[in-house]
Amino acid sequence: MAEKSFKYVILGGGVSAGYAAREFAKQGVKPGELAIISKEAVAPYERPALSKAYLFPEGTARLPGFHVCVGSGGERLLPEWYPEKGISLILSTEIVKADLPSKTLISAAGETFKYETLIIATGSTVIKLSDFGVQGADAKNILYLREIDDADKLVEAIKEKKNGKAVIVGGGYIGLELSAALRINNIDVSMVYPEPWCMPRLFTSDIAAFYEGYYAKKGVKIIKGTVAVGFDAHENGEVKAVKLKDGRVLEADIVVVGVGGRPLITLFKGQVEEEKGGIKADGFFKTSIPNVYAVGDVATFPLKLYNEIRRVEHVDHARKSAEQAVKAIFAREQGKSIDEYDYLPYFYSRAFDLSWQFYGDNVGDTVLFGDSSPDSSTHKFGSYWIKDGKVVGAFLESGTPEENKAIAKVARVQPPVDNLDELAKEGLTFASKI
Ligand SMILES: Cc1cc2nc3c(=O)[nH]c(=O)nc-3n(C[C@H](O)[C@H](O)[C@H](O)COP(=O)(O)OP(=O)(O)OC[C@H]3O[C@@H](n4cnc5c(N)ncnc54)[C@H](O)[C@@H]3O)c2cc1C
């Protein structure tokens, strides 16, 4: 098969790839120099839409509506944008072998791609229950959500099992957003997770109590402290019931599993330095191999603000790290320098009529402020995290754009506080004064 050569190759066609492509165009990439190779059949899109408006019965999002970079208020890069810029968008092409010393990628169909500079943007894959050998986990309608094909299967199942029953396994981001999306579709939803409260990696028990109460009011049944240990199926292979460790059995027409992800780095095992489960990168997203960069979910990078090395699986970082890597590549070629990446962690989620944002680090003591009762009419409340006498993290539900900006500033500036009771009383007023 013919070999194709490019000056730059982005491996992966997700969020980072799309934002990198826009930055390449801004930096003046020449026609024929850049290729994006993606397993997916569609041009880069804003992945978070898949667990939100993609599943809504009304106001449904469909491509081309949410191609990058609309998620951050930018230009929408339609599939034709790429050839217009002379960028090769090579879709439905899975790379199965990467040889970094010879700068070669090989696809499942046997094509060879050569590059001078590579950006690894392969993102994450979902952890499957069948990976742990959970009995019956390969039954039909046990679904996962990572890519648009997965979302289409879910949309199909929602249509087919109208007014049916769904069990959501997992109480993290995906679990919370999908429970809401299915409920809005009039599906009877139960959520199951082993932890004492939902989203324990970020939420305090106080924050979680609001969401659990709110979801219960919306008719979502929450079952905590247990896990799915097996599934029963109908004769046609479709899932029928979920068996829980505590002995309960839940009827289910659809099961959606959201138990976490894993960065996709196996292609590069042994060829590049790893750290904390990802590919080790510097503040310019350069890896240990010359001319190889890693961005988005796969990159473990220096988080300057906390003097720590971390991996961040969130869309804001995917966008910004991609832009930083491309800027660094061009700066290097032009003998210029740019500032090191200085990222303020930012996560968000939307479900039902709720919307929260979080900035900074969720470590140390916490104070809750505002009205966090699930019955509250405004449901405007939040939390600060305080470490070594400084506010290092801030969470806000139902904030206005100005209020969200204010909590972002708090997390960046890290103002000192000496009285936590005062801080709780002041709440958002504290942030608006910074
Ligand atoms: C359903 C869902 C909802 C989310 N919601 C939010 C949210 O609300 N807020 C938030 O902050 N974050 C959210 N995230 C996380 C966010 O989407 C990711 O952090 C972000 O997409 C990471 O970007 P990336 O470019 O690193 O990877 P991805 O966007 O996953 O892109 C990776 C791409 O690489 C391709 N690929 C992988 N391996 C190969 C290969 N061998 N050959 C060819 N192509 C390959 C994949 O097919 C994919 O196109 C959500 C994620 C999901 C799945």
Coordinates of C-alpha atoms and ligand atoms in Angstrom, one line a residue:
M1 CA 0.0 0.0 0.0
A2 CA 1.1 3.5 -0.7
E3 CA 2.9 5.4 2.0
K4 CA 1.7 8.9 2.9
S5 CA 4.0 11.5 4.4
F6 CA 3.1 14.7 6.3
K7 CA 5.1 17.3 8.1
Y8 CA 2.6 17.1 11.0
V9 CA 0.3 14.3 12.0
I10 CA -2.4 14.5 14.8
L11 CA -3.3 11.0 15.9
G12 CA -6.9 11.1 17.1
G13 CA -9.8 13.2 15.8
G14 CA -11.5 14.4 19.0
V15 CA -11.6 17.7 20.9
S16 CA -7.9 18.2 21.1
A17 CA -7.4 17.4 17.4
G18 CA -10.0 19.9 16.4
Y19 CA -8.7 22.7 18.5
A20 CA -5.1 21.9 17.4
A21 CA -6.2 22.1 13.7
R22 CA -7.7 25.5 14.3
E23 CA -4.4 26.6 15.9
F24 CA -2.4 25.1 13.0
A25 CA -4.5 27.2 10.6
K26 CA -3.9 30.3 12.7
Q27 CA -0.2 29.7 12.7
G28 CA -0.2 29.5 8.9
V29 CA 0.2 25.7 8.2
K30 CA 0.7 25.2 4.5
P31 CA -1.6 23.0 2.4
G32 CA -0.5 19.4 2.5
E33 CA 1.5 19.7 5.6
L34 CA -1.0 18.5 8.2
A35 CA -3.1 15.3 8.6
I36 CA -5.5 14.3 11.2
I37 CA -6.0 10.5 11.5
S38 CA -9.2 9.4 13.4
K39 CA -10.9 6.2 14.1
E40 CA -14.2 8.0 14.1
A41 CA -16.2 8.6 10.9
V42 CA -16.9 12.3 11.6
A43 CA -14.8 15.5 11.8
P44 CA -13.8 16.6 15.4
Y45 CA -16.8 17.6 17.5
E46 CA -17.5 18.8 21.1
R47 CA -17.6 15.4 22.9
P48 CA -19.5 16.7 26.0
A49 CA -22.6 17.2 23.9
L50 CA -23.0 13.4 23.6
S51 CA -24.2 13.1 27.2
K52 CA -26.3 16.2 27.1
A53 CA -28.3 17.7 24.1
Y54 CA -27.5 14.7 21.8
L55 CA -29.9 12.7 24.0
F56 CA -32.6 15.3 24.6
P57 CA -36.1 14.7 23.2
E58 CA -36.4 18.4 22.3
G59 CA -33.8 20.8 21.3
T60 CA -31.7 17.8 20.2
A61 CA -28.1 18.4 19.1
R62 CA -27.0 16.7 15.9
L63 CA -23.9 17.1 13.7
P64 CA -22.9 19.4 12.0
G65 CA -24.3 21.6 14.8
F66 CA -21.6 20.8 17.4
H67 CA -18.4 20.4 15.5
V68 CA -15.5 22.1 17.3
C69 CA -15.0 24.9 18.2
V70 CA -18.5 25.9 19.1
G71 CA -18.2 24.6 22.7
S72 CA -16.0 27.5 23.6
G73 CA -17.9 30.1 21.5
G74 CA -15.5 29.7 18.5
E75 CA -15.9 29.2 14.8
R76 CA -17.6 25.9 13.8
L77 CA -15.1 23.8 11.7
L78 CA -17.4 22.0 9.3
P79 CA -15.9 18.9 7.5
E80 CA -15.2 21.0 4.4
W81 CA -13.1 23.5 6.4
Y82 CA -10.3 20.9 6.6
P83 CA -9.8 20.4 2.8
E84 CA -10.3 24.2 2.3
K85 CA -7.2 24.7 4.5
G86 CA -5.3 21.9 2.8
I87 CA -5.6 19.7 5.9
S88 CA -6.0 16.0 5.3
L89 CA -8.8 14.7 7.5
I90 CA -8.4 10.9 7.4
L91 CA -11.4 9.4 9.0
S92 CA -12.6 5.9 9.9
T93 CA -8.9 4.9 10.1
E94 CA -7.6 3.2 13.2
I95 CA -3.9 3.3 13.8
V96 CA -2.9 -0.1 15.2
K97 CA 0.9 0.3 15.3
A98 CA 3.1 3.3 16.1
D99 CA 6.8 3.1 15.7
L100 CA 8.3 6.3 17.1
P101 CA 11.9 5.7 16.2
S102 CA 11.0 5.4 12.5
K103 CA 8.3 8.1 12.7
T104 CA 5.7 5.7 11.3
L105 CA 2.1 4.9 12.0
I106 CA 0.3 1.9 10.5
S107 CA -3.5 1.6 10.1
A108 CA -5.7 -1.4 10.6
A109 CA -6.1 -1.5 6.7
G110 CA -2.3 -1.6 6.4
E111 CA -1.7 2.0 5.3
T112 CA 1.6 3.6 6.3
F113 CA 1.8 7.2 7.5
K114 CA 5.0 9.0 8.0
Y115 CA 5.4 12.2 10.0
E116 CA 8.1 14.7 11.1
T117 CA 6.1 15.9 14.1
L118 CA 3.4 13.8 15.8
I119 CA 0.7 15.0 18.2
I120 CA -0.8 12.2 20.2
A121 CA -4.4 13.0 20.9
T122 CA -6.0 9.6 21.3
G123 CA -8.1 10.5 24.4
S124 CA -9.6 7.9 26.6
T125 CA -11.6 4.7 26.3
V126 CA -14.3 3.5 28.6
I127 CA -13.7 0.8 31.2
K128 CA -16.1 -2.0 30.5
L129 CA -17.7 -4.4 33.0
S130 CA -16.7 -7.3 30.7
D131 CA -13.0 -6.2 31.4
F132 CA -13.6 -7.5 34.9
G133 CA -15.5 -10.6 33.8
V134 CA -18.9 -9.4 35.2
Q135 CA -21.3 -12.2 34.4
G136 CA -23.7 -11.4 31.5
A137 CA -22.0 -8.1 30.8
D138 CA -22.1 -8.6 27.1
A139 CA -25.9 -8.7 26.8
K140 CA -27.5 -6.4 24.3
N141 CA -28.5 -3.0 25.4
I142 CA -25.7 -2.8 28.0
L143 CA -24.3 0.4 26.7
Y144 CA -21.3 2.7 27.2
L145 CA -20.7 6.3 26.0
R146 CA -17.5 7.7 24.5
E147 CA -18.0 8.3 20.8
I148 CA -20.8 9.3 18.6
D149 CA -21.5 5.7 17.5
D150 CA -22.1 4.9 21.2
A151 CA -24.5 7.8 21.5
D152 CA -26.4 6.7 18.4
K153 CA -26.9 3.2 20.0
L154 CA -28.3 4.9 23.1
V155 CA -30.6 7.1 21.1
E156 CA -31.8 3.9 19.3
A157 CA -32.4 2.1 22.6
I158 CA -34.3 5.1 24.1
K159 CA -36.6 5.0 21.0
E160 CA -37.1 1.3 21.1
K161 CA -37.7 1.0 24.8
K162 CA -40.1 3.9 25.1
N163 CA -41.2 4.5 28.7
G164 CA -39.0 1.5 29.7
K165 CA -36.6 1.0 32.6
A166 CA -33.0 1.9 32.7
V167 CA -30.3 1.2 35.2
I168 CA -27.3 3.5 35.2
V169 CA -24.2 1.9 36.7
G170 CA -21.9 4.5 38.1
G171 CA -22.4 7.7 40.0
G172 CA -19.8 10.0 38.3
Y173 CA -20.2 12.6 35.5
I174 CA -21.6 10.1 33.0
G175 CA -23.9 8.5 35.5
L176 CA -25.3 11.8 36.6
E177 CA -25.7 13.3 33.1
L178 CA -27.2 10.2 31.6
S179 CA -29.6 9.6 34.4
A180 CA -31.0 13.0 33.8
A181 CA -31.0 12.6 30.0
L182 CA -32.9 9.3 30.2
R183 CA -35.3 10.7 32.8
I184 CA -36.1 13.6 30.5
N185 CA -37.0 10.9 27.9
N186 CA -39.5 9.5 30.3
I187 CA -37.5 6.4 31.1
D188 CA -37.8 5.0 34.6
V189 CA -34.2 5.4 35.9
S190 CA -32.3 3.8 38.8
M191 CA -28.7 4.8 39.5
V192 CA -26.4 2.4 41.3
Y193 CA -23.0 3.2 42.7
P194 CA -20.8 1.8 45.5
E195 CA -19.7 5.1 47.1
P196 CA -21.5 6.9 50.0
W197 CA -22.4 9.8 47.6
C198 CA -22.3 10.7 44.0
M199 CA -19.2 12.2 42.3
P200 CA -17.0 11.6 45.3
R201 CA -13.8 12.6 43.4
L202 CA -15.1 16.2 43.4
F203 CA -18.2 16.6 45.4
T204 CA -18.3 16.9 49.2
S205 CA -21.1 15.1 50.9
D206 CA -22.9 18.4 51.2
I207 CA -22.7 19.1 47.5
A208 CA -23.8 15.6 46.7
A209 CA -26.7 15.7 49.1
F210 CA -28.2 18.5 46.9
Y211 CA -27.9 16.6 43.6
E212 CA -29.1 13.3 45.2
G213 CA -32.1 15.1 46.6
Y214 CA -32.8 16.9 43.3
Y215 CA -32.5 13.8 41.3
A216 CA -34.9 12.0 43.7
K217 CA -37.4 14.8 43.2
K218 CA -37.1 14.2 39.4
G219 CA -38.0 10.5 40.0
V220 CA -34.5 9.0 39.7
K221 CA -34.0 6.2 42.2
I222 CA -30.6 6.2 43.8
I223 CA -29.1 3.0 45.1
K224 CA -25.8 3.5 46.9
G225 CA -23.3 1.3 48.6
T226 CA -23.6 -1.6 46.2
V227 CA -22.4 -2.7 42.7
A228 CA -23.7 -4.6 39.7
V229 CA -22.3 -8.2 39.9
G230 CA -24.3 -9.8 37.0
F231 CA -26.9 -9.4 34.3
D232 CA -29.8 -11.6 33.1
A233 CA -30.8 -11.5 29.5
H234 CA -34.0 -12.4 27.5
E235 CA -33.8 -15.2 24.9
N236 CA -33.1 -12.6 22.2
G237 CA -30.0 -11.6 24.1
E238 CA -31.3 -8.2 25.4
V239 CA -30.6 -7.4 29.0
K240 CA -33.5 -8.1 31.4
A241 CA -32.2 -7.5 34.9
V242 CA -29.2 -6.2 36.8
K243 CA -28.1 -8.3 39.8
L244 CA -26.7 -6.3 42.7
K245 CA -24.1 -7.4 45.2
D246 CA -26.5 -6.8 48.1
G247 CA -28.9 -9.4 46.5
R248 CA -31.4 -7.0 44.9
V249 CA -32.4 -7.5 41.3
L250 CA -33.4 -4.5 39.2
E251 CA -35.5 -4.9 36.0
A252 CA -33.8 -3.2 33.1
D253 CA -34.5 -2.6 29.4
I254 CA -31.4 -0.5 29.0
V255 CA -28.2 -0.4 31.1
V256 CA -25.7 2.4 30.8
V257 CA -22.4 1.9 32.4
G258 CA -20.2 4.9 33.4
V259 CA -17.5 3.5 35.6
G260 CA -14.6 5.6 34.3
G261 CA -12.1 5.8 31.5
R262 CA -8.6 4.9 30.7
P263 CA -6.2 7.0 28.5
L264 CA -5.4 5.3 25.2
I265 CA -1.6 5.0 25.3
T266 CA -1.0 1.3 24.6
L267 CA 0.3 2.1 21.1
F268 CA 3.2 3.9 22.6
K269 CA 4.1 1.5 25.5
G270 CA 7.8 1.2 26.0
Q271 CA 8.5 3.9 23.5
V272 CA 7.8 7.0 25.5
E273 CA 8.1 8.0 29.1
E274 CA 4.9 7.6 31.1
E275 CA 3.8 9.1 34.4
K276 CA 0.6 8.8 36.5
G277 CA -1.1 6.6 33.8
G278 CA -0.4 9.0 31.0
I279 CA 2.3 10.1 28.6
K280 CA 4.7 12.4 30.4
A281 CA 4.8 15.9 28.8
D282 CA 6.4 19.2 29.7
G283 CA 4.8 22.6 29.9
F284 CA 4.8 22.7 26.1
F285 CA 3.3 19.1 25.8
K286 CA 6.6 17.8 24.4
T287 CA 7.1 14.1 25.4
S288 CA 10.4 12.4 26.1
I289 CA 10.8 11.7 22.3
P290 CA 11.9 14.6 20.1
N291 CA 9.1 15.9 17.9
V292 CA 6.4 13.9 19.6
Y293 CA 3.8 15.8 21.6
A294 CA 0.9 14.5 23.7
V295 CA -2.3 16.5 24.5
G296 CA -5.7 16.2 26.1
D297 CA -6.7 13.2 28.2
V298 CA -3.5 11.3 27.5
A299 CA -1.0 13.9 28.7
T300 CA 0.5 14.0 32.2
F301 CA 1.8 17.5 32.5
P302 CA 3.2 20.0 35.0
L303 CA 0.4 21.9 36.7
K304 CA 2.4 25.0 37.5
L305 CA -0.1 26.4 39.9
Y306 CA 0.2 23.5 42.3
N307 CA 3.8 22.5 41.5
E308 CA 2.6 19.0 40.6
I309 CA 2.4 16.7 37.7
R310 CA -1.2 15.6 36.7
R311 CA -3.4 14.2 34.1
V312 CA -6.7 16.1 33.5
E313 CA -9.6 14.4 31.6
H314 CA -11.7 17.5 30.9
V315 CA -12.6 19.3 27.8
D316 CA -11.2 22.7 28.7
H317 CA -7.8 21.2 29.2
A318 CA -8.1 19.2 25.9
R319 CA -8.7 22.5 24.1
K320 CA -6.0 24.5 25.8
S321 CA -3.3 21.9 25.8
A322 CA -3.8 21.3 22.0
E323 CA -3.4 25.1 21.3
Q324 CA -0.4 25.2 23.6
A325 CA 1.3 22.3 21.8
V326 CA 0.8 23.8 18.3
K327 CA 2.0 27.2 19.5
A328 CA 5.1 25.6 20.9
I329 CA 5.8 23.7 17.7
F330 CA 5.6 26.9 15.6
A331 CA 7.6 28.9 18.1
R332 CA 10.3 26.3 18.1
E333 CA 10.5 26.3 14.3
Q334 CA 10.8 30.1 14.3
G335 CA 13.4 30.1 17.1
K336 CA 11.0 31.9 19.4
S337 CA 9.8 31.0 22.9
I338 CA 6.4 30.9 24.5
D339 CA 5.3 30.8 28.1
E340 CA 4.9 27.4 29.8
Y341 CA 1.4 26.1 30.2
D342 CA -0.1 27.6 33.4
Y343 CA -3.5 25.8 33.7
L344 CA -6.3 26.5 36.2
P345 CA -8.3 23.3 36.4
Y346 CA -11.9 23.9 35.2
F347 CA -14.7 21.3 35.2
Y348 CA -18.4 21.7 34.5
S349 CA -21.5 19.7 34.1
R350 CA -25.1 20.3 33.1
A351 CA -28.1 18.1 33.8
F352 CA -31.9 18.8 34.1
D353 CA -32.0 22.6 34.6
L354 CA -28.9 22.5 36.7
S355 CA -25.4 23.7 35.7
W356 CA -22.3 23.8 37.8
Q357 CA -18.7 25.0 37.4
F358 CA -15.6 24.2 39.4
Y359 CA -12.3 25.9 39.4
G360 CA -9.0 25.1 41.1
D361 CA -8.1 22.3 43.5
N362 CA -10.5 20.3 45.7
V363 CA -8.2 19.8 48.7
G364 CA -8.3 20.9 52.3
D365 CA -11.2 22.1 54.4
T366 CA -14.5 23.0 52.8
V367 CA -17.3 25.5 53.5
L368 CA -20.7 25.4 51.9
F369 CA -22.6 28.6 51.1
G370 CA -25.9 29.6 49.6
D371 CA -29.2 27.6 49.5
S372 CA -28.3 24.0 48.9
S373 CA -31.7 22.6 49.7
P374 CA -33.0 20.4 46.9
D375 CA -36.3 22.3 47.3
S376 CA -34.7 25.7 46.8
S377 CA -36.2 27.7 44.0
T378 CA -32.9 29.2 42.9
H379 CA -30.6 26.3 43.8
K380 CA -27.8 28.8 43.9
F381 CA -25.1 27.4 46.2
G382 CA -21.5 26.6 46.3
S383 CA -18.4 25.6 48.2
Y384 CA -14.9 26.8 48.8
W385 CA -11.9 24.6 49.5
I386 CA -9.3 26.1 51.8
K387 CA -5.7 24.8 52.2
D388 CA -3.0 26.4 54.3
G389 CA -5.2 29.4 55.0
K390 CA -5.9 30.1 51.3
V391 CA -9.0 29.5 49.1
V392 CA -7.7 27.0 46.5
G393 CA -10.9 25.8 44.9
A394 CA -14.5 27.0 44.3
F395 CA -17.7 25.3 43.1
L396 CA -20.9 27.1 42.1
E397 CA -24.3 25.7 41.0
S398 CA -26.5 28.0 38.9
G399 CA -24.0 30.8 38.7
T400 CA -24.3 33.7 36.3
P401 CA -21.4 34.2 33.9
E402 CA -20.1 37.0 36.1
E403 CA -20.4 34.9 39.2
N404 CA -18.6 32.0 37.5
K405 CA -15.8 34.4 36.5
A406 CA -15.5 35.5 40.1
I407 CA -15.1 32.0 41.4
A408 CA -12.5 31.3 38.7
K409 CA -10.6 34.4 39.9
V410 CA -10.7 33.2 43.5
A411 CA -9.2 29.9 42.5
R412 CA -6.5 31.5 40.5
V413 CA -5.6 34.3 43.1
Q414 CA -5.9 32.0 46.1
P415 CA -6.9 34.8 48.6
P416 CA -6.1 34.2 52.3
V417 CA -9.0 33.5 54.8
D418 CA -8.8 33.3 58.5
N419 CA -12.4 32.7 59.5
L420 CA -14.3 29.9 57.8
D421 CA -17.6 30.8 59.4
E422 CA -17.3 34.3 58.0
L423 CA -16.4 32.9 54.6
A424 CA -19.5 30.7 54.7
K425 CA -21.6 33.6 55.6
E426 CA -20.1 35.8 52.9
G427 CA -20.5 33.2 50.2
L428 CA -20.4 34.6 46.7
T429 CA -19.8 38.1 48.1
F430 CA -16.3 37.0 49.1
A431 CA -15.6 36.0 45.5
S432 CA -17.0 39.2 44.0
K433 CA -14.6 41.3 46.1
I434 CA -11.5 39.6 44.7
Ligands
LIG1 C1 -20.0 11.6 27.0 C2 -18.9 12.5 27.5 C3 -19.3 13.7 28.1 C4 -18.3 14.6 28.6 N1 -18.7 15.7 29.2 C5 -17.8 16.6 29.7 C6 -18.2 17.7 30.4 O1 -19.3 18.0 30.5 N2 -17.2 18.6 30.9 C7 -15.8 18.3 30.7 O2 -15.0 19.1 31.2 N3 -15.4 17.1 30.1 C8 -16.4 16.3 29.6 N4 -16.0 15.1 29.0 C9 -14.5 14.8 28.8 C10 -14.0 15.4 27.5 O3 -14.9 15.2 26.5 C11 -12.6 14.9 27.2 O4 -11.8 15.2 28.3 C12 -12.1 15.4 25.9 O5 -12.9 14.9 24.8 C13 -10.6 14.9 25.7 O6 -10.2 15.3 24.4 P1 -9.1 14.4 23.7 O7 -8.9 15.1 22.3 O8 -8.0 14.1 24.5 O9 -9.8 13.0 23.4 P2 -11.1 12.7 22.6 O10 -12.0 13.8 22.4 O11 -11.7 11.4 23.2 O12 -10.6 12.3 21.2 C14 -9.8 11.1 21.0 C15 -9.9 10.7 19.5 O13 -8.9 9.8 19.2 C16 -9.4 8.8 18.4 N5 -8.5 7.6 18.5 C17 -8.2 7.0 19.6 N6 -7.3 6.0 19.3 C18 -7.1 6.0 18.0 C19 -6.4 5.2 17.1 N7 -5.6 4.2 17.6 N8 -6.4 5.5 15.8 C20 -7.2 6.5 15.3 N9 -7.9 7.3 16.2 C21 -7.9 7.0 17.5 C22 -10.8 8.6 19.0 O14 -11.6 7.8 18.1 C23 -11.2 10.0 19.2 O15 -11.7 10.5 17.9 C24 -16.9 14.2 28.5 C25 -16.6 13.0 27.9 C26 -17.6 12.2 27.4 C27 -17.2 10.8 26.8

